[in-house]
Coordinates of C-alpha atoms and ligand atoms in Angstrom, one line a residue:
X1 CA 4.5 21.1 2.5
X2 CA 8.2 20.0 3.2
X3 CA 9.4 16.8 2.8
X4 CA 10.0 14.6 5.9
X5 CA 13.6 14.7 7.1
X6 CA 13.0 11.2 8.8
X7 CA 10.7 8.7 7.4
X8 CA 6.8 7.6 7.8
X9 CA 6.5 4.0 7.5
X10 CA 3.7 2.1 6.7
X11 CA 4.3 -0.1 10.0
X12 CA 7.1 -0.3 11.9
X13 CA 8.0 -1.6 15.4
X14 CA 7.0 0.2 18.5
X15 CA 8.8 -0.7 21.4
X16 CA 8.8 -0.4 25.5
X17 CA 10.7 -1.3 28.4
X18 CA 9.4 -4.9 28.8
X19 CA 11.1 -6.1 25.8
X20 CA 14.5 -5.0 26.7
X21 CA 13.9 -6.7 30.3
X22 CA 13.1 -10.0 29.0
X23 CA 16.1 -9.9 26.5
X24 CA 18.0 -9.2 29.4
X25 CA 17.3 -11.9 31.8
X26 CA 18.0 -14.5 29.0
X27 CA 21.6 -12.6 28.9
X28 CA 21.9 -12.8 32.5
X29 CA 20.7 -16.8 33.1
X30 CA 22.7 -17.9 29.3
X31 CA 19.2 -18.8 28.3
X32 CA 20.5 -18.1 24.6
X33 CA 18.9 -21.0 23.0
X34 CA 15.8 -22.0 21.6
X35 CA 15.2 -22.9 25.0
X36 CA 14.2 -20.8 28.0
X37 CA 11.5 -18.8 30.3
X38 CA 10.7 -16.5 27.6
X39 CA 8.9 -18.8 25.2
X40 CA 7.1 -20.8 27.6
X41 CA 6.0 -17.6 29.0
X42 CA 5.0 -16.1 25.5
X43 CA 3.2 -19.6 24.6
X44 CA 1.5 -19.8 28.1
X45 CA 0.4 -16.1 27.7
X46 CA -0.2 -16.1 23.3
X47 CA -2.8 -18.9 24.6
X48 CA -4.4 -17.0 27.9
X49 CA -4.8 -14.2 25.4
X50 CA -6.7 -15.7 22.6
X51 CA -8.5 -18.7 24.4
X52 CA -6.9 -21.6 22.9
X53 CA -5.4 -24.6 24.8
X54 CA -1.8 -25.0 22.9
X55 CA 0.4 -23.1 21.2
X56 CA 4.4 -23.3 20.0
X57 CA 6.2 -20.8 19.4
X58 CA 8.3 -20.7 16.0
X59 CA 10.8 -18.9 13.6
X60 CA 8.5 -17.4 11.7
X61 CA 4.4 -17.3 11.0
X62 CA 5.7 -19.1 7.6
X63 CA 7.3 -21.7 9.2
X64 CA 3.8 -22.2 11.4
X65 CA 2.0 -22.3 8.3
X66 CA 3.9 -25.2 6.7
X67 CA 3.7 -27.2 9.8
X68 CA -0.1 -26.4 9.5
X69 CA -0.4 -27.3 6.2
X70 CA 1.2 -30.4 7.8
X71 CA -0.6 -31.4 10.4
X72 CA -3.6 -31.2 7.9
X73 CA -1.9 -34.4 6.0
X74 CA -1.8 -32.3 3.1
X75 CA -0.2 -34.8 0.2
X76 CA 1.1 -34.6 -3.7
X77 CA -1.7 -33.2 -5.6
X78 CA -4.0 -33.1 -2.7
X79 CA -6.2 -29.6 -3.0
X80 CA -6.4 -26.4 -0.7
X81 CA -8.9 -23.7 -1.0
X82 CA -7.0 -20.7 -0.3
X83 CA -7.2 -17.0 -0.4
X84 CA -6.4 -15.1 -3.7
X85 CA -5.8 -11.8 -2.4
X86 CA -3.2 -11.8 0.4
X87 CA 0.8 -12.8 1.3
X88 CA 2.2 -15.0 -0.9
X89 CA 3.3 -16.9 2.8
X90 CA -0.4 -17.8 3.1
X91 CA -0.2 -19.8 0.2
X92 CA 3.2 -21.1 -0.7
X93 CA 3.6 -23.7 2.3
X94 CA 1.0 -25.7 0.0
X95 CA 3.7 -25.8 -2.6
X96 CA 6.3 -27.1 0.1
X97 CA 4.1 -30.5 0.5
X98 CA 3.5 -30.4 -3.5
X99 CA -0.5 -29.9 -3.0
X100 CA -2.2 -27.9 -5.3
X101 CA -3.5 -24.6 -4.3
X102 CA -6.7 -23.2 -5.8
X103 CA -7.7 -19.7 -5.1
X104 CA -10.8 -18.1 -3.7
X105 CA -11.8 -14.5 -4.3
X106 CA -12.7 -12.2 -1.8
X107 CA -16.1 -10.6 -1.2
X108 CA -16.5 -6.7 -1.1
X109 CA -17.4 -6.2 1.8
X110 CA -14.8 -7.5 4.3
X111 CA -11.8 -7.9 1.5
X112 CA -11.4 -11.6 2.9
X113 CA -12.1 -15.3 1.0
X114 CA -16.3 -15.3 -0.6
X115 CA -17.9 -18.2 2.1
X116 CA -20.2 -18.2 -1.6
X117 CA -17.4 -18.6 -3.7
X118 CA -15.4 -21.3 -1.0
X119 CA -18.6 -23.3 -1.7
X120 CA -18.5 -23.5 -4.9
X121 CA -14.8 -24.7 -4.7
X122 CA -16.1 -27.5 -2.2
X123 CA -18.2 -28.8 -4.2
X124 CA -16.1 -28.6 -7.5
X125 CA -13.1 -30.5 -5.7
X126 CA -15.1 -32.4 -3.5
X127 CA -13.2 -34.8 -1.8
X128 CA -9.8 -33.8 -3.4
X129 CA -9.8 -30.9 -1.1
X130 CA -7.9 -31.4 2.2
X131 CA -8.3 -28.0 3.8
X132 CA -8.7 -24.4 3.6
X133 CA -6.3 -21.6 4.2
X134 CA -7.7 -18.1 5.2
X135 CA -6.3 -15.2 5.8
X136 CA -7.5 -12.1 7.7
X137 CA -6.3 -8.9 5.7
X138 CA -5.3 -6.3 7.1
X139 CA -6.6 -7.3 10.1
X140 CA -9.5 -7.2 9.4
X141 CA -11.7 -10.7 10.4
X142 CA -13.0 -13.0 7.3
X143 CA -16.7 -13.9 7.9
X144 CA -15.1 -16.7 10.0
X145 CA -18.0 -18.2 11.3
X146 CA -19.4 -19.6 7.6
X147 CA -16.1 -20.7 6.4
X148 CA -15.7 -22.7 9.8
X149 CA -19.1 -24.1 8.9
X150 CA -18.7 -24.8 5.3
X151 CA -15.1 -26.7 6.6
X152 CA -16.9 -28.9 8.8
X153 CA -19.9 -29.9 6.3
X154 CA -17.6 -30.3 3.7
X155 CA -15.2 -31.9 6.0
X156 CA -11.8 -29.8 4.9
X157 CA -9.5 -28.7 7.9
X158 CA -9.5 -24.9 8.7
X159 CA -6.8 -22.9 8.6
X160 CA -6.6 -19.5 10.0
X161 CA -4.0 -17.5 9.0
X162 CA -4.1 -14.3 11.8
X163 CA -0.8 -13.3 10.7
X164 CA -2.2 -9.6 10.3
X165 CA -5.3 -9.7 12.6
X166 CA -3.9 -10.9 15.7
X167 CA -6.3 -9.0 18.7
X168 CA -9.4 -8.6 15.8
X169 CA -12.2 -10.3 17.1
X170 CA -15.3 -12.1 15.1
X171 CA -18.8 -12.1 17.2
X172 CA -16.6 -11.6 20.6
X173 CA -14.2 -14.3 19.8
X174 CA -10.4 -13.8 18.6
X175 CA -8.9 -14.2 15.2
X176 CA -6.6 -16.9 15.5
X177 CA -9.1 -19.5 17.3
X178 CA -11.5 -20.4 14.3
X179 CA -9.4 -22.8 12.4
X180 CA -8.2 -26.5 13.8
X181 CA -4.6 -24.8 13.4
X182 CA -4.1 -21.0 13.4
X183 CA -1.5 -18.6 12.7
X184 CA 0.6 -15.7 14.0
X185 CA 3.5 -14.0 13.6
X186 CA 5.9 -11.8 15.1
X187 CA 7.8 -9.7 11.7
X188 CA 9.1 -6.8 12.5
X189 CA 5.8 -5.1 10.7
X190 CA 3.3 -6.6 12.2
X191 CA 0.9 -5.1 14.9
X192 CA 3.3 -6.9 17.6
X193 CA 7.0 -8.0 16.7
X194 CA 9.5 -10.0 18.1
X195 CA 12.1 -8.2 15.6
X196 CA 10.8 -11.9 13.7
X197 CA 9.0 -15.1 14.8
X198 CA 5.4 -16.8 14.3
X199 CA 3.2 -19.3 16.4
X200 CA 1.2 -21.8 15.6
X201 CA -2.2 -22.6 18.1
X202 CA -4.6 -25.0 18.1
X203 CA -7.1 -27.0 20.9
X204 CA -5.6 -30.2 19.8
X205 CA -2.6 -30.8 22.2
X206 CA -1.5 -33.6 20.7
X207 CA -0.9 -31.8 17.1
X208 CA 1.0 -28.7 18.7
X209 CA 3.1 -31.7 20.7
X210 CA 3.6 -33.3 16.9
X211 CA 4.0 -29.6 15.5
X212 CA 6.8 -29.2 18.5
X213 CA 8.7 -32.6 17.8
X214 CA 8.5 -31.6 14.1
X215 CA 10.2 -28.1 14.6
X216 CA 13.3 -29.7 16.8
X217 CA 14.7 -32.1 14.1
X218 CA 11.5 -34.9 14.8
X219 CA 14.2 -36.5 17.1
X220 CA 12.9 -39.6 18.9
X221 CA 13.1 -40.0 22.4
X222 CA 16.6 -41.6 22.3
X223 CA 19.7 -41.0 23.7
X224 CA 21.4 -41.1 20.2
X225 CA 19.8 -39.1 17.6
X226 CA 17.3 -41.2 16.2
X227 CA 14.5 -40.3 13.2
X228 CA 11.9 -41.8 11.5
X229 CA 10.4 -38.6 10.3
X230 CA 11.5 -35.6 8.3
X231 CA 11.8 -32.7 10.3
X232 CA 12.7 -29.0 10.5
X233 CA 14.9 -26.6 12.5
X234 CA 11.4 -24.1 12.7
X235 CA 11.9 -23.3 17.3
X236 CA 11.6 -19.5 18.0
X237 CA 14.9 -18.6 19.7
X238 CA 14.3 -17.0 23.7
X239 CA 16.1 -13.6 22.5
X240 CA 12.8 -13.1 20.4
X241 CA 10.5 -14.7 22.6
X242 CA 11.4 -12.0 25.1
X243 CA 10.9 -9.3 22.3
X244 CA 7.6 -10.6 22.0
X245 CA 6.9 -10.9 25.3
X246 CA 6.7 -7.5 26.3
X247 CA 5.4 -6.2 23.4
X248 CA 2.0 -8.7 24.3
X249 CA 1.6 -6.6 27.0
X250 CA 0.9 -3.7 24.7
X251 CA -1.3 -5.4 22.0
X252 CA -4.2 -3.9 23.3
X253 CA -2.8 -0.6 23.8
X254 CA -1.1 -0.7 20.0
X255 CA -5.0 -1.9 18.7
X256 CA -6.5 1.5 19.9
X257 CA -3.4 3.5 18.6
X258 CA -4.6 1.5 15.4
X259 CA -7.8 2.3 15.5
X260 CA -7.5 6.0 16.4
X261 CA -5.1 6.0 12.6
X262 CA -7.9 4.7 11.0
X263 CA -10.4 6.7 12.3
X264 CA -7.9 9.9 11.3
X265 CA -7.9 9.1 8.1
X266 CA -11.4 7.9 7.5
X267 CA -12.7 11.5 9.0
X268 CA -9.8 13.1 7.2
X269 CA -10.6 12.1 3.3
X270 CA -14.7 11.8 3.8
X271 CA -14.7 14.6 1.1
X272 CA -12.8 12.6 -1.5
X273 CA -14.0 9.8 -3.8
X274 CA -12.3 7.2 -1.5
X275 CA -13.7 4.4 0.6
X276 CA -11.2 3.2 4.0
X277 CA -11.0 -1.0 3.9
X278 CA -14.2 -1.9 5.3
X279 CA -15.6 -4.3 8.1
X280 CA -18.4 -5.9 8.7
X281 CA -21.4 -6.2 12.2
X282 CA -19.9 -7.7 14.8
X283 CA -16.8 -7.6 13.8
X284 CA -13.4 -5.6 15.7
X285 CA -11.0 -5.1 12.9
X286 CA -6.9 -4.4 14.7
X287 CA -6.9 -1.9 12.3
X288 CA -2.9 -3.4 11.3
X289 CA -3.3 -1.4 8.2
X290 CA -5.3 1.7 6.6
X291 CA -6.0 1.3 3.1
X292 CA -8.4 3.2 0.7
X293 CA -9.6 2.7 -2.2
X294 CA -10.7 5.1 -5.4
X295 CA -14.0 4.8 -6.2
X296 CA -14.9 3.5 -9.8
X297 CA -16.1 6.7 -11.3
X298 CA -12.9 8.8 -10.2
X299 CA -10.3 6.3 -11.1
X300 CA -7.8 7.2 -13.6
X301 CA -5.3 9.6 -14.9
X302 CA -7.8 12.5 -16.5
X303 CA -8.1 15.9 -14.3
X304 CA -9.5 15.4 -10.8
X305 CA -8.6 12.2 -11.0
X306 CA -6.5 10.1 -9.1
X307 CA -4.5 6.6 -8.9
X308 CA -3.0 4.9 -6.4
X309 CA 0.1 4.9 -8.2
X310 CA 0.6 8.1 -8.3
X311 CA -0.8 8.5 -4.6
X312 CA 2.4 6.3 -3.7
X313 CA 4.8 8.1 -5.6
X314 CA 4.0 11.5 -4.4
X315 CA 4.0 10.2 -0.7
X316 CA 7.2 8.7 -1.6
X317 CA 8.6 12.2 -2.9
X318 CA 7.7 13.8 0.8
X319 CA 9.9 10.4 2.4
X320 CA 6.0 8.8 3.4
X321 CA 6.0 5.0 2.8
X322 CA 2.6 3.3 1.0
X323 CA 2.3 -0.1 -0.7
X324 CA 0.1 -1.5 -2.7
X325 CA -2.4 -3.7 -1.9
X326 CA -1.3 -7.6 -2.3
X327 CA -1.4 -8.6 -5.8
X328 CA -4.2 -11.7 -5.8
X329 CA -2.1 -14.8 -6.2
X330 CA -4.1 -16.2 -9.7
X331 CA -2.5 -13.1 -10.8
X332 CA 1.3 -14.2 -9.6
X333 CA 3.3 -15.8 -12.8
X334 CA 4.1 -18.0 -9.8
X335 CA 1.0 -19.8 -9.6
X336 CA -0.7 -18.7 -13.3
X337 CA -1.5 -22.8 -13.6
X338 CA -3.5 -22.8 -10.7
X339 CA -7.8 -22.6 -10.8
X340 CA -9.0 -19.3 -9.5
X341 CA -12.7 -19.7 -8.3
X342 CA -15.3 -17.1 -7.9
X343 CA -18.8 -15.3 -7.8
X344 CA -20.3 -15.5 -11.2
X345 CA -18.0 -13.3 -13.9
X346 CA -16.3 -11.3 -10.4
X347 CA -13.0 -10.1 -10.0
X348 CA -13.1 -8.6 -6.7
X349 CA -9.7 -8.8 -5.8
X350 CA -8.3 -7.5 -8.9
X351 CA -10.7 -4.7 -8.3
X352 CA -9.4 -4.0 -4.9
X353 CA -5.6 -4.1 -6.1
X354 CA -6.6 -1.7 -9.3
X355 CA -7.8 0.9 -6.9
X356 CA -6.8 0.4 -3.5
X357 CA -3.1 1.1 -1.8
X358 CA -2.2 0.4 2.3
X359 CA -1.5 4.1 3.9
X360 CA 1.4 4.8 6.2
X361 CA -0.5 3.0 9.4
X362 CA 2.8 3.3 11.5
X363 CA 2.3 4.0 15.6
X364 CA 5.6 5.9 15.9
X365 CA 3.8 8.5 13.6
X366 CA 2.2 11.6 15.2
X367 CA -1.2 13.2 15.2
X368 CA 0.3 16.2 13.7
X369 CA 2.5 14.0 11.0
X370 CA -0.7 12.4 9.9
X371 CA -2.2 15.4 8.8
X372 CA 0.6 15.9 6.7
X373 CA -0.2 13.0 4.9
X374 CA -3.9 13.3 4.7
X375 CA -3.1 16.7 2.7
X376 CA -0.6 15.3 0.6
X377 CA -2.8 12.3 -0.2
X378 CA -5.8 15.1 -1.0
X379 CA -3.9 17.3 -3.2
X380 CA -3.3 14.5 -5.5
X381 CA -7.3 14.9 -6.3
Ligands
LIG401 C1 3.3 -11.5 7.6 C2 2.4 -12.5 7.0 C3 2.7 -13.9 7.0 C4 4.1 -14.5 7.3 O1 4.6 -14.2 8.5 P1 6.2 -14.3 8.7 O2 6.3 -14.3 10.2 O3 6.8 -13.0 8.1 O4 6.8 -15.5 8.1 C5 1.8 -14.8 6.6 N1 0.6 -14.4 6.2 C6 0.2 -13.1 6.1 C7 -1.1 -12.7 5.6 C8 1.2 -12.1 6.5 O5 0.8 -10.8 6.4

């Protein structure tokens, strides 16, 4: 097999003719601001979309978690439950208020926060614990409905971070609706992109108003510039919101080119000791990323045998981008102080990381490119 003269990457953009329109008009009217048709349209639409009454756009899906973590009065040394295995963004917006993240491993079977293990963390912080972050890998839904039930019995505020799983849906509903505050975002790599950009949505007007007034400086209604609260400079601009815009239009369309990659790959290595990143009933993964993993008993370096190391480095050596999976964050020197809480003696997500790596899951890539990589990835068995 030759080497590819132009790269597969694991997920780059995919773009249309809407985008280019909407960037356009905002030329054409000098709406070149953080100010302007496009992000009221993408707010009005990001909410008709997922069912959810408010939403503000923002700079980044980083930027909408720390006004999350926020709006859920998060305090010095105040506790939130968060998942291990993701983004370090998920997490570090906890540090930005000086709270105290503790971290939750996943479960098996849907690679997302242990509703078994959260509980154990509930009831080992008690009422130190101001509110939950999770995250929904790869786009693939958390069991959303128990941790939304375990928040509200044990009274911490929900956070959904649907950074990666924006157009998955949980028991018909959509990821990005099941926490008080939820979040999107628009990098460049995720299944839709604004080139950058996030959003934050919730059914509480007020707090999107608050989360608003805190990403424009929290300037009072004065004529001076007047402030009583600290604030950010966090407003999407309308150049991206018109990126963003038209590539909504597409989500749906971009999900079943997802899907179909998936699919590919899960048909094309059936006959090697790998497992695709699972999902559970009544659950609709985006399919964002493909990932495998090597099962236990043909793990390692003797003959047959394959990592995902050296998976990655022979894709690399035909120009095909992998990654592995994210390193679980009670792993990170970054956070090595912080309490990691889980099932009995488990270490799921330490498991998944050992064995597992994110295949190229791009939509520019071709049928016929794919099955390129599904026999490079084979002939390192
Ligand atoms: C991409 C991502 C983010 C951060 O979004 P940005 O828009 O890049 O700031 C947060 N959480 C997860 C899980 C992500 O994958």
């Amino acid at each position: 097999m030759q080497r590819f003269d132009k790269k597969i990457w694991l997920s780059s953009p995919y773009i249309h003719k809407e985008e280019r329109k909407f960037v356009n008009e905002a030329f054409d009217t000098n709406w070149m601001s953080t100010i302007g048709e496009n992000i009221d349209k993408l707010e009005g639409a990001m909410c008709s979309y997922l069912g959810c009454k408010a939403s503000v756009a923002l700079a980044s899906g980083t930027a909408a978690l720390h006004l999350a973590v926020k709006l859920a009065n998060v305090q010095h040394g105040d506790i939130v439950l968060c998942s291990d295995m993701t983004f370090a963004a998920t997490v570090n917006p906890v540090s930005y208020e000086r709270g105290i993240q503790v971290f939750i491993d996943c479960e098996k079977d849907t690679w997302n926060m242990n509703p078994t293990a959260l509980e154990i963390a509930l009831k080992k912080y008690g009422k130190k614990v101001k509110a939950v972050i999770v995250a929904d890998l790869y786009g693939t839904p958390a069991k959303l409905d128990e941790i939304s039930a375990l928040c509200e019995k044990y009274n911490a505020v929900m956070i959904e971070d649907a950074a990666e799983s924006l157009s998955a849906t949980y028991k018909e509903r959509q990821s990005g609706t099941f926490g008080k505050y939820n979040v999107v975002s628009f990098n460049g790599n995720k299944i839709i992109t604004g080139t950058s950009g996030g959003m934050l949505l919730s059914d509480d007007e007020a707090a999107i108003s608050k989360a608003k007034f805190l990403s424009t400086q929290a300037r009072e209604p004065f004529p001076w510039y007047q402030h009583c609260e600290l604030g950010y400079n966090y407003r999407m601009s309308n150049l991206i919101a018109g990126v963003a815009r038209g590539q909504l239009l597409h989500l749906d369309q971009h999900k079943a080119m997802k899907k179909k990659i998936w699919q590919r790959y899960q048909n094309g290595l059936k006959d090697l000791p790998v497992q695709m990143n699972p999902f559970v009933e009544h659950s609709e993964p985006n399919y964002w990323l493909s990932c495998l993993t090597i099962n236990k008993d043909s793990f390692g370096d003797g003959i047959g045998k394959a990592t995902p190391e050296k998976i990655r480095l022979t894709l690399d050596k035909y120009n095909v981008e992998s990654r592995p999976i994210w390193k679980p964050m009670h792993l990170q020197p970054l956070y090595a102080d912080r309490d990691f809480i889980t099932v009995g003696n488990d270490n799921v997500g330490e498991d998944i990381f050992t064995r597992g790596l994110c295949l190229p899951s791009d939509l520019n890539m071709t049928e016929e490119q794919q099955t390129v990589v599904i026999e490079i990835i084979k002939n390192c068995f």
